[in-house]
């Protein structure tokens, strides 16, 4: 009886670990062109930018970044108040080659890679995520600085005019 209980306990723990790692952030079947078009329209109406996180569910660094920005209240708030966020898939199921070509081939920096579009759909920045890393993840401080420096207010000339 003890062996059965112990075996059940071990299997339960292993099952929960496997399902915790089975996070799906990217959807290979999404029409990225249509999603970006909708995000740009929404961002334009709301005075925001579009934040494209490009990667795949196969990419541990992509999942770590997503976990950081969704679980850190400061980063989550900064994203929500300044950006319309999209996850653009790049995997064997859907490489989104046409979309990536239109964005200037950001995959050259590896994954995840971040592209910022303004409210009109113009690409204003591509960020190599390696510069935001610290240890086995991303630095909250570096990510916050990045999000702040590419926010709509940061690149608005009115933010720098003297009165």
XYZ file of C-alpha atoms in Angstrom:
163
model
C 0.000 0.000 0.000
C 2.851 2.379 0.840
C 4.523 1.685 -2.500
C 1.312 2.410 -4.392
C 0.849 5.675 -2.532
C 4.511 6.654 -3.066
C 4.293 5.808 -6.761
C 1.083 7.851 -7.076
C 2.738 10.785 -5.310
C 5.827 10.682 -7.555
C 3.709 10.449 -10.704
C 1.548 13.362 -9.558
C 4.587 15.568 -8.945
C 6.129 14.637 -12.297
C 2.840 15.268 -14.076
C 2.517 18.727 -12.566
C 6.104 19.582 -13.549
C 5.506 18.520 -17.148
C 2.256 20.465 -17.437
C 3.892 23.561 -15.888
C 6.484 23.488 -18.678
C 3.838 23.061 -21.367
C 3.096 26.789 -21.553
C 1.823 27.950 -24.955
C 2.556 31.624 -25.559
C 2.846 31.482 -29.344
C 0.159 30.245 -31.732
C 1.558 28.987 -35.061
C -1.884 29.072 -36.723
C -2.500 32.804 -36.162
C -2.460 35.100 -39.197
C 0.365 37.392 -38.067
C -0.283 39.947 -40.831
C -3.907 40.406 -39.741
C -2.951 40.429 -36.040
C -0.334 43.143 -36.613
C -2.784 45.205 -38.677
C -5.350 45.045 -35.847
C -2.727 45.838 -33.203
C -1.488 48.875 -35.147
C -5.046 50.167 -35.492
C -5.683 49.706 -31.772
C -2.350 51.283 -30.825
C -3.063 54.297 -33.036
C -6.446 54.811 -31.417
C -5.044 54.433 -27.887
C -1.853 56.470 -28.337
C 0.335 53.398 -27.814
C 3.036 51.486 -29.663
C 2.934 47.853 -30.750
C 5.308 45.483 -28.964
C 6.072 42.393 -31.038
C 7.680 39.546 -29.133
C 8.977 37.170 -31.787
C 9.884 33.616 -30.887
C 8.277 30.271 -30.273
C 7.050 27.855 -27.662
C 10.231 25.848 -28.275
C 12.364 28.788 -27.020
C 13.038 28.697 -23.272
C 14.284 32.321 -23.298
C 11.037 33.415 -24.989
C 8.978 31.719 -22.289
C 11.185 33.122 -19.522
C 10.749 36.649 -20.877
C 6.989 36.239 -21.117
C 6.845 34.917 -17.566
C 8.881 37.885 -16.311
C 6.763 40.581 -17.953
C 3.455 38.979 -17.005
C 4.340 38.198 -13.383
C 6.282 41.374 -12.539
C 3.637 44.009 -11.756
C 5.861 46.960 -12.726
C 6.742 45.476 -16.119
C 3.200 44.289 -16.768
C 1.817 47.755 -16.026
C 4.451 49.435 -18.210
C 3.583 47.122 -21.113
C -0.176 47.499 -20.764
C -0.079 51.280 -20.470
C 2.265 51.880 -23.415
C 1.974 48.958 -25.816
C -0.364 46.622 -27.621
C 1.471 43.311 -27.205
C 1.612 40.515 -29.788
C 3.489 37.231 -29.829
C 4.668 36.460 -33.353
C 5.427 32.790 -33.885
C 8.600 31.481 -35.469
C 8.713 27.695 -35.498
C 8.902 24.793 -37.911
C 5.079 24.907 -38.135
C 5.034 28.563 -39.182
C 8.164 30.649 -39.643
C 6.221 33.792 -40.620
C 8.972 34.520 -43.144
C 6.973 37.178 -44.999
C 6.218 39.063 -41.784
C 9.820 38.862 -40.608
C 11.045 40.099 -43.986
C 8.703 43.100 -43.726
C 10.188 43.835 -40.281
C 13.786 43.886 -41.531
C 14.712 40.286 -40.633
C 14.816 40.643 -36.840
C 15.550 36.919 -36.471
C 19.183 37.758 -37.208
C 19.463 38.593 -33.482
C 18.103 35.238 -32.297
C 15.038 34.671 -30.157
C 13.240 36.209 -28.525
C 13.606 39.401 -30.470
C 11.440 42.460 -29.952
C 10.164 44.880 -32.568
C 8.467 48.158 -31.691
C 6.006 49.663 -34.174
C 4.415 53.061 -33.790
C 0.668 53.661 -34.014
C 0.975 53.951 -37.804
C 2.776 50.648 -38.244
C 6.273 52.055 -38.788
C 9.090 49.989 -37.324
C 10.898 52.255 -34.889
C 13.152 49.780 -33.091
C 14.381 46.191 -33.108
C 15.846 44.895 -29.843
C 18.274 42.021 -29.462
C 17.079 40.426 -26.214
C 20.609 39.332 -25.274
C 21.243 42.903 -24.089
C 18.398 42.519 -21.586
C 19.658 39.258 -20.073
C 21.049 38.683 -16.638
C 22.056 35.233 -15.435
C 19.524 32.628 -16.579
C 16.824 35.147 -17.392
C 16.186 38.774 -18.217
C 16.957 41.688 -15.931
C 13.814 43.428 -14.664
C 15.773 46.686 -14.509
C 17.049 46.410 -18.100
C 13.621 45.410 -19.432
C 11.951 48.330 -17.647
C 14.541 50.720 -19.061
C 13.985 49.318 -22.561
C 10.196 49.597 -22.301
C 10.461 53.133 -20.927
C 12.946 54.282 -23.580
C 10.725 53.140 -26.456
C 7.377 54.208 -25.016
C 5.319 56.784 -26.949
C 6.215 59.556 -24.486
C 9.941 58.813 -24.746
C 10.055 59.493 -28.472
C 7.530 62.344 -28.497
C 9.340 65.588 -29.300
C 7.003 67.439 -26.932
C 8.675 65.577 -24.073
C 11.879 67.478 -24.838
C 10.694 70.970 -25.727
C 11.563 73.697 -23.269
C 8.833 76.086 -22.268
